[in-house]
PDB file of C-alpha atoms in Angstrom:
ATOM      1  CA  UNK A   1      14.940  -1.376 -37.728  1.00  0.00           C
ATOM      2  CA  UNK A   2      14.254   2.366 -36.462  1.00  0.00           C
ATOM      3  CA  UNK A   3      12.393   4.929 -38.507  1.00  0.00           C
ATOM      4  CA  UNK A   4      11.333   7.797 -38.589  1.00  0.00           C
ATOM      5  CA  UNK A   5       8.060   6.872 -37.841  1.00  0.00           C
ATOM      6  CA  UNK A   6       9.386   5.226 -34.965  1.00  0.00           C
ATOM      7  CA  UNK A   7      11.233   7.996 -33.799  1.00  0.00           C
ATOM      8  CA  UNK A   8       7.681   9.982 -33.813  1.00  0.00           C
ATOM      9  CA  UNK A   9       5.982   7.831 -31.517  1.00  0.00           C
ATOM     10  CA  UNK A  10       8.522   8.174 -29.093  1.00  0.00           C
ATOM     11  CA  UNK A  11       7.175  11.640 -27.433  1.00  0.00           C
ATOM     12  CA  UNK A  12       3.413   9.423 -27.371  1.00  0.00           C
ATOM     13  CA  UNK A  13       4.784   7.070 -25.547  1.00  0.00           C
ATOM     14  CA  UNK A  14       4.887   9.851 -22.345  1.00  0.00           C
ATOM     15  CA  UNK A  15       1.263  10.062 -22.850  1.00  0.00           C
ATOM     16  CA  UNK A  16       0.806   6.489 -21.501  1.00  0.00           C
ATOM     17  CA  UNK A  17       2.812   6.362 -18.676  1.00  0.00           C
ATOM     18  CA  UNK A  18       0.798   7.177 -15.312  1.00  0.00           C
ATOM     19  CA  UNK A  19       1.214  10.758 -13.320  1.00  0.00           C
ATOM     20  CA  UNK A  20       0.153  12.338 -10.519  1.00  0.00           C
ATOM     21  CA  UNK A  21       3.100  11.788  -8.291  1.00  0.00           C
ATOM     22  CA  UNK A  22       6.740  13.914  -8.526  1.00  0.00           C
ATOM     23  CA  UNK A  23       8.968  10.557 -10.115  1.00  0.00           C
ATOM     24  CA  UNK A  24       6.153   9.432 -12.097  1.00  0.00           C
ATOM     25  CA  UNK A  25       6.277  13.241 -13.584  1.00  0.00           C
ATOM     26  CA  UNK A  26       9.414  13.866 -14.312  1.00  0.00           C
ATOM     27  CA  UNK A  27       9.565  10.108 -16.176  1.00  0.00           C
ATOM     28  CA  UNK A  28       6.870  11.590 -18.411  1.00  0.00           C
ATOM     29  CA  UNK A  29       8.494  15.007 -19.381  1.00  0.00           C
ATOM     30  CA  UNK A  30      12.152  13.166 -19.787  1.00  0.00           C
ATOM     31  CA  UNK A  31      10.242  10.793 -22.392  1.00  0.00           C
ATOM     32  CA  UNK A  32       9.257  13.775 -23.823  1.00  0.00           C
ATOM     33  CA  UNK A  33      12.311  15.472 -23.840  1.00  0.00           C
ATOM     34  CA  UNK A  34      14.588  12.835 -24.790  1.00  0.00           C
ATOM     35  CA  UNK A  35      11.869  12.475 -28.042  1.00  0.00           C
ATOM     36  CA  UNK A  36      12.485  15.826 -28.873  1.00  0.00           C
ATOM     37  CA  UNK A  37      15.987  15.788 -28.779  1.00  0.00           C
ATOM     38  CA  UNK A  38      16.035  12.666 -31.300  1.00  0.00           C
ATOM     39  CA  UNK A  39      13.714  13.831 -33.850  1.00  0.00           C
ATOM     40  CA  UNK A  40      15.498  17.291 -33.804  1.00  0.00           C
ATOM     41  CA  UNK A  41      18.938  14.859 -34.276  1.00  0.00           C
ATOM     42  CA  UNK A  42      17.341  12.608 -36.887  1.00  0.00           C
ATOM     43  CA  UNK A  43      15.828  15.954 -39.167  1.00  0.00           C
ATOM     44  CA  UNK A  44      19.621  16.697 -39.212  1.00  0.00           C
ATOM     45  CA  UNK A  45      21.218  13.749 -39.931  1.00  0.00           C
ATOM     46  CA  UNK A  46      18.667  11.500 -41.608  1.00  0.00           C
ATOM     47  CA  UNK A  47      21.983   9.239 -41.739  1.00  0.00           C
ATOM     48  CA  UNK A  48      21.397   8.281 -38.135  1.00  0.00           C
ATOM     49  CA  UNK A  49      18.721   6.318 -39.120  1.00  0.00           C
ATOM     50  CA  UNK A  50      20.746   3.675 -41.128  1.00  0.00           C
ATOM     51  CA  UNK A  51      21.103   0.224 -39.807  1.00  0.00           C
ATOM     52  CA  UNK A  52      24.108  -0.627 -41.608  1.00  0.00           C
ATOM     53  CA  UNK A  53      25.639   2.105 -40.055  1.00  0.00           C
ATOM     54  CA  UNK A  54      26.085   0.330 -36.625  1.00  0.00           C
ATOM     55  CA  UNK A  55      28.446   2.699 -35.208  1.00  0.00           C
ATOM     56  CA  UNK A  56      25.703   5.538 -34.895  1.00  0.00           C
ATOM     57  CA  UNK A  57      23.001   3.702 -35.239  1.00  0.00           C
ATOM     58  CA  UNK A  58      23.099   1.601 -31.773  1.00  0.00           C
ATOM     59  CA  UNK A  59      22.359   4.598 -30.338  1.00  0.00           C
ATOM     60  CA  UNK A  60      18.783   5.008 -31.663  1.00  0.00           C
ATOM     61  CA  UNK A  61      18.572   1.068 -30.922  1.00  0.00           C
ATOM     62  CA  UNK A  62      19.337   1.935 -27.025  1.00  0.00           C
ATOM     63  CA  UNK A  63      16.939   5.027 -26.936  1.00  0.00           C
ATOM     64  CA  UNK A  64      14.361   3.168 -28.376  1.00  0.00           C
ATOM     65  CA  UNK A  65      14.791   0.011 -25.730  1.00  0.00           C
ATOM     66  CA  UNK A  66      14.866   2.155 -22.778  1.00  0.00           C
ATOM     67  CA  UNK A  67      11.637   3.956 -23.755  1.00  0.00           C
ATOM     68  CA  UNK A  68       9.986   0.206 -24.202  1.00  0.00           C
ATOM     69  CA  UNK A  69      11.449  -0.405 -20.971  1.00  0.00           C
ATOM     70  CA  UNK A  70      10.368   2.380 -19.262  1.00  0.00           C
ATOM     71  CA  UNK A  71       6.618   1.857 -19.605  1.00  0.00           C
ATOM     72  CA  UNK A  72       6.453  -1.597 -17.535  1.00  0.00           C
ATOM     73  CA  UNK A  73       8.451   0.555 -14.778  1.00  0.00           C
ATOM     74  CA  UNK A  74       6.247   3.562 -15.003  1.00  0.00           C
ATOM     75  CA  UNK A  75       3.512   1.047 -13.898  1.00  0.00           C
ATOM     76  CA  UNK A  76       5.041  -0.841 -11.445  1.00  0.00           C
ATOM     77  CA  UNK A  77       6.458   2.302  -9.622  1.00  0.00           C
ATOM     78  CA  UNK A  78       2.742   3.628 -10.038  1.00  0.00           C
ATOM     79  CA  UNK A  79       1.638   0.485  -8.194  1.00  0.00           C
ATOM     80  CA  UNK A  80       4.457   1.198  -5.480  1.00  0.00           C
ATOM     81  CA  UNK A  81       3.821   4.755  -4.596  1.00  0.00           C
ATOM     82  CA  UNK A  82       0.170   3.488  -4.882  1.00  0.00           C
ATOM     83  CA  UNK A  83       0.611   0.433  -2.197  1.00  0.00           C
ATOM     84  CA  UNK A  84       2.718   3.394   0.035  1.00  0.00           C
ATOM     85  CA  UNK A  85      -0.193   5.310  -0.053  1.00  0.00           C
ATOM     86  CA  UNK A  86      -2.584   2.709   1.360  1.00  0.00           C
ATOM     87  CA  UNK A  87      -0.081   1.965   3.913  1.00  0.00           C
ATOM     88  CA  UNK A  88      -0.307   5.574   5.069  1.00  0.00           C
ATOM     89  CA  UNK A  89      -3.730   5.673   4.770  1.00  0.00           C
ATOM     90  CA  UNK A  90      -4.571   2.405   7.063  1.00  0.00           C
ATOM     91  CA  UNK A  91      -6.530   0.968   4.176  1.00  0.00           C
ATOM     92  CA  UNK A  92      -8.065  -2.426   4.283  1.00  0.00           C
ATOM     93  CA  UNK A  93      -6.643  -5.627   2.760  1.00  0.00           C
ATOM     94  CA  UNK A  94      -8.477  -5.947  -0.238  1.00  0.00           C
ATOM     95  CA  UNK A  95      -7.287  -2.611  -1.513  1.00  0.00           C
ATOM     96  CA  UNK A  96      -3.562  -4.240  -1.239  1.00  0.00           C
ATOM     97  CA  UNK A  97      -5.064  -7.536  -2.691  1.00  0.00           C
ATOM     98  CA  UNK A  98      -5.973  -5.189  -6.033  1.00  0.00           C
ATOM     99  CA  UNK A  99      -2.447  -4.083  -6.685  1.00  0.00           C
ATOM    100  CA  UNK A 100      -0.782  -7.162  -5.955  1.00  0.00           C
ATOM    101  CA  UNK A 101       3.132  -7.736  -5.990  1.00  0.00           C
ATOM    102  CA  UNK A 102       5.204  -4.239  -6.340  1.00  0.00           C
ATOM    103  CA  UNK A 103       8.849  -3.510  -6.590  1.00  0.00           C
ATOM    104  CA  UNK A 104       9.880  -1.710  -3.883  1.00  0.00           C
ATOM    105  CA  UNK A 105      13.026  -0.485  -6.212  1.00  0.00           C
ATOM    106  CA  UNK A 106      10.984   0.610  -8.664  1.00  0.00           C
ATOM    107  CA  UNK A 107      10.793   4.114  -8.136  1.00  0.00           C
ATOM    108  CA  UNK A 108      14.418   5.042  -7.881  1.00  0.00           C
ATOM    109  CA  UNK A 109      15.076   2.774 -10.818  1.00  0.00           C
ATOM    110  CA  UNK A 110      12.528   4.847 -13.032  1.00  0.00           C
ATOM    111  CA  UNK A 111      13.909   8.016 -11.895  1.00  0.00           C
ATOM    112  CA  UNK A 112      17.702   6.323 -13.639  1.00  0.00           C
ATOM    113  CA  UNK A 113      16.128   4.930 -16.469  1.00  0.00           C
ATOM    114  CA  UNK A 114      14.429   8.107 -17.294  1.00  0.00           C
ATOM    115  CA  UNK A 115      17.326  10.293 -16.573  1.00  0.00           C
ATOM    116  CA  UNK A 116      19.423   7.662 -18.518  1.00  0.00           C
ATOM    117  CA  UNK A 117      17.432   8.336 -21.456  1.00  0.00           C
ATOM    118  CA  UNK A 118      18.090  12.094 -21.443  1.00  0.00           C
ATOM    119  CA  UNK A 119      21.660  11.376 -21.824  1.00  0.00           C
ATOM    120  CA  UNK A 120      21.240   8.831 -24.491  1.00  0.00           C
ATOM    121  CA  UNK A 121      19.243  11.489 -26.545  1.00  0.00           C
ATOM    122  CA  UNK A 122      22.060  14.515 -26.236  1.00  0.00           C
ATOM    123  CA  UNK A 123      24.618  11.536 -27.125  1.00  0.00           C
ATOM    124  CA  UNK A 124      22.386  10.834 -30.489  1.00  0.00           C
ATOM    125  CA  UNK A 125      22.409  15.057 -30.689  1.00  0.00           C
ATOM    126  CA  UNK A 126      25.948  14.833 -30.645  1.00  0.00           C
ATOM    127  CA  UNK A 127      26.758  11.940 -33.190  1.00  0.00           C
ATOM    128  CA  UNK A 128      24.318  14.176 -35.754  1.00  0.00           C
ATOM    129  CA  UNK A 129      25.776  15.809 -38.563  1.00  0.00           C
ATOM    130  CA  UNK A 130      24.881  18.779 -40.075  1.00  0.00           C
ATOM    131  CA  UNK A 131      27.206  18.335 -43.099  1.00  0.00           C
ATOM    132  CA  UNK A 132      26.332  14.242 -43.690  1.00  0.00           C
ATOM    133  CA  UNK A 133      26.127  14.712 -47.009  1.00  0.00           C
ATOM    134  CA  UNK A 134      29.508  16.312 -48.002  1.00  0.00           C
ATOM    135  CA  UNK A 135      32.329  14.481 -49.472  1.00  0.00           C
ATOM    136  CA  UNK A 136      34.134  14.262 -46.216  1.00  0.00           C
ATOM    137  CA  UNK A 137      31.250  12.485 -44.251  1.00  0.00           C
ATOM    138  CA  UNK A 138      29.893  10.549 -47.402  1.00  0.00           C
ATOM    139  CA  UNK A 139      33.270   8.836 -47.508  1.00  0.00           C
ATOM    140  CA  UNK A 140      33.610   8.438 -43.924  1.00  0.00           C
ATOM    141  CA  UNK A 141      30.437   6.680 -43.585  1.00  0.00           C
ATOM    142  CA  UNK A 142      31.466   4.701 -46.259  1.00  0.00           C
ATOM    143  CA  UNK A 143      34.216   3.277 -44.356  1.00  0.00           C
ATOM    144  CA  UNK A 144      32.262   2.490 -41.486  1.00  0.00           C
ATOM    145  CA  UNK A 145      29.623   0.683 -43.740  1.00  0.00           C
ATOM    146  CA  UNK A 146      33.256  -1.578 -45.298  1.00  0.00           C
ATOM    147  CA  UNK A 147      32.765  -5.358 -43.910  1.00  0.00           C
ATOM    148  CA  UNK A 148      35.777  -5.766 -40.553  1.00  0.00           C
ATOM    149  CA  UNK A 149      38.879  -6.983 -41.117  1.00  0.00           C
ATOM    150  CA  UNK A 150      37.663 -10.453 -39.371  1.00  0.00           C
ATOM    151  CA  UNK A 151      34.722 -10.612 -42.555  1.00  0.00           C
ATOM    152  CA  UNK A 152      37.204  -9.835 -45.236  1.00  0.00           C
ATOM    153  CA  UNK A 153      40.132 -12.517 -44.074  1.00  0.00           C
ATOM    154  CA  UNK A 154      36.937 -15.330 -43.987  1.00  0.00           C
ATOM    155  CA  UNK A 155      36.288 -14.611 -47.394  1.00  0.00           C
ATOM    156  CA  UNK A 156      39.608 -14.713 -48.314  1.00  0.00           C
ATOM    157  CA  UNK A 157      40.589 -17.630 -46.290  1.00  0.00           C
ATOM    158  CA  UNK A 158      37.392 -19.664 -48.132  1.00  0.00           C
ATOM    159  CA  UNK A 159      38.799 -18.091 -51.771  1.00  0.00           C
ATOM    160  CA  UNK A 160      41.528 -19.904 -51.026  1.00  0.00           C
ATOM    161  CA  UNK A 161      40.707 -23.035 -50.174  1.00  0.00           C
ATOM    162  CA  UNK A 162      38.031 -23.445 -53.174  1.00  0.00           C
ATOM    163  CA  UNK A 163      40.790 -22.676 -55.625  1.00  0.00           C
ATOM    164  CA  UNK A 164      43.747 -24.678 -53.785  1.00  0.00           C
ATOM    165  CA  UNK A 165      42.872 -28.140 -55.418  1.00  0.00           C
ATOM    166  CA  UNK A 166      43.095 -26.159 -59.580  1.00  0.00           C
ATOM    167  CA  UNK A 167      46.227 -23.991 -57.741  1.00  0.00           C
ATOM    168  CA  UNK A 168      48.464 -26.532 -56.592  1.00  0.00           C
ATOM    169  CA  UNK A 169      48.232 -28.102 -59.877  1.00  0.00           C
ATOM    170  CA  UNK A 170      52.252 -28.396 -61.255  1.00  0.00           C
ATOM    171  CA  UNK A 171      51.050 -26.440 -64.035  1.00  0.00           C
ATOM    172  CA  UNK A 172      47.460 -24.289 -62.850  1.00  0.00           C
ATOM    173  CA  UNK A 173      45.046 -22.899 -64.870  1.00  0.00           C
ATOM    174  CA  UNK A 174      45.790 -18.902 -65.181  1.00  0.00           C
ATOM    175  CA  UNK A 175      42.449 -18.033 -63.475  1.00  0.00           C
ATOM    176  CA  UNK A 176      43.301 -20.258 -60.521  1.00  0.00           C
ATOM    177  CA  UNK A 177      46.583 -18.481 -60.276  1.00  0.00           C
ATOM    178  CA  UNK A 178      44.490 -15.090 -60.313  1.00  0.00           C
ATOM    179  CA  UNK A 179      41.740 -16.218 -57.907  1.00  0.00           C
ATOM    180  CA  UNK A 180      44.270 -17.206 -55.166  1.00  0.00           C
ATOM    181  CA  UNK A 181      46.462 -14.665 -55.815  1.00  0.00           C
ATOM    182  CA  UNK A 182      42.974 -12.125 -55.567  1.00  0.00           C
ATOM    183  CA  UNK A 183      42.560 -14.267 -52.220  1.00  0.00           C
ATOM    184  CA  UNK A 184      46.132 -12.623 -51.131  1.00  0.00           C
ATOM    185  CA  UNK A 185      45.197  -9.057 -52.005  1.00  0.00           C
ATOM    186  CA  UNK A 186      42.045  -9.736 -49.680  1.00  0.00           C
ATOM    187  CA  UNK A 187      44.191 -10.620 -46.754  1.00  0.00           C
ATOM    188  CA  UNK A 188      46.680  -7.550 -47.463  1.00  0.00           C
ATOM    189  CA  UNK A 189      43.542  -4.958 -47.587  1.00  0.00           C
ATOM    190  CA  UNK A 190      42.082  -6.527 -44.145  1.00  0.00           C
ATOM    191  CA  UNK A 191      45.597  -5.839 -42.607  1.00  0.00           C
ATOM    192  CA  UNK A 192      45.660  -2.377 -43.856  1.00  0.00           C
ATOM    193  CA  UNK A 193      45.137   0.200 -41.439  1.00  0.00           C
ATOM    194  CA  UNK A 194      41.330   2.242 -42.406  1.00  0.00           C
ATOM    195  CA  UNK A 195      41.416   5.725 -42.317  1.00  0.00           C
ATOM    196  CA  UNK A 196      40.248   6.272 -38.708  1.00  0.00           C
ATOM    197  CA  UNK A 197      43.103   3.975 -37.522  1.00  0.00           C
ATOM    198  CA  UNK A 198      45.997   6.158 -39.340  1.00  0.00           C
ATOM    199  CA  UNK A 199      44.216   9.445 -37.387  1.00  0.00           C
ATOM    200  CA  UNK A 200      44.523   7.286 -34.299  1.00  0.00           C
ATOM    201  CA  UNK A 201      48.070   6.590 -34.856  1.00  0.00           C
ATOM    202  CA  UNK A 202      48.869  10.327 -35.774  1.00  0.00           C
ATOM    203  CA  UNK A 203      47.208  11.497 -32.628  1.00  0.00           C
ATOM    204  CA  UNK A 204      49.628   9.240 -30.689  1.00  0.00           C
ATOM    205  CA  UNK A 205      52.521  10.022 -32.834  1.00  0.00           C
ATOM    206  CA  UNK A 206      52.413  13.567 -32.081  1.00  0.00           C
ATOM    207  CA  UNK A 207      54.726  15.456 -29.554  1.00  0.00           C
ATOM    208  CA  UNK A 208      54.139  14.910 -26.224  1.00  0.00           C
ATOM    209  CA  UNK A 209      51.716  11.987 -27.139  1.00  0.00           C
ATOM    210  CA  UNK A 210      52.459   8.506 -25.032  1.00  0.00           C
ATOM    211  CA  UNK A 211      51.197   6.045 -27.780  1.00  0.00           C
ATOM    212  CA  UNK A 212      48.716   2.614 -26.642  1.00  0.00           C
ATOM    213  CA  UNK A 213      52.167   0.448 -27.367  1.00  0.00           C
ATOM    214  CA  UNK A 214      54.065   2.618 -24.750  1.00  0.00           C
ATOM    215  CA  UNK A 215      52.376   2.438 -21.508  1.00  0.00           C
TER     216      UNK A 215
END
């Protein structure tokens, strides 16, 4: 689970990773950068921060994965550049026994990661919302936070078959008649189109519009 405490220790973590050379450098002030931009996101939209609330929340998840991955390559392109160096330098073989194995590809790969982060972070900026707690986004987050389709036809399917045996009865009970009849109203609302889907379907109903079915 992120918090907001975890979102703070993100711009630390830059503080750990090793410097001196130009890749190494930029990896640190992208850490910090991308931290920035999420805690700046997050003070807006303290919704972000919701787990149940995969749809935004993954983001945060991703951002906070790269950054752990990050620091492993921050040390093994240190160790590269490092080994380079001592190549250059005609230094003797214990100095390469000290640093070991390397990955060549780490460099370049830190550089991606680092940049990759950066564009995770804007994303996050750009799923904030100022107005989260209006009417509007209040329901629309409820919606997202509404079990799928998939979870609500389980449930029905199982309401079903626990009340079948009292149902198929010649003459049932009246609350076995209501629970698999509730078990029906559970499979209409999982076929019903949410909210998002009918915008969807607007969109590709408008003039002009080739709709998904058309292609």
């Amino acid at each position: 689970m992120i918090t907001l405490a975890t979102v703070t220790q993100l711009e630390k973590v830059a503080d750990t990773l090793p410097a001196g050379e130009a890749v190494l450098d930029r990896a640190r002030t992208r850490v910090r950068q991308a931290a920035r931009i999420v805690s700046a996101a997050v003070q807006v939209d303290p919704t972000l921060l919701d787990d149940r609330d995969y749809a935004r929340n993954h983001l945060l998840d991703l951002c906070v994965e790269l950054v752990r991955q990050l620091q492993p390559l921050a040390r093994q392109a240190f160790l590269t550049l490092e080994h380079a160096r001592l190549t250059k330098a005609g230094a003797p073989q214990e100095e390469f026994a000290r640093i070991g194995r390397i990955n060549p590809l780490a460099p370049d790969e830190l550089d991606a990661l680092s940049e990759r982060l950066v564009e995770l972070a804007k994303q996050i900026d750009a799923a904030a919302l100022p107005d989260w707690n209006t009417p509007r986004r209040i329901r629309e987050r409820s919606e997202r936070l509404l079990p799928g389709p998939k979870v609500i036809t389980r449930f029905a399917d199982q309401l079903a078959e626990a009340v079948r045996p009292a149902a198929d009865l010649p003459y049932p009970a009246a609350m076995a008649v209501e629970v698999a009849a509730l078990a029906e109203q559970l499979r209409t609302i999982a076929d019903r189109p949410t909210a998002a889907e009918d915008q969807i379907a607007a969109t590709y109903a408008a003039p002009g519009i080739v709709g998904r079915n058309d292609r």
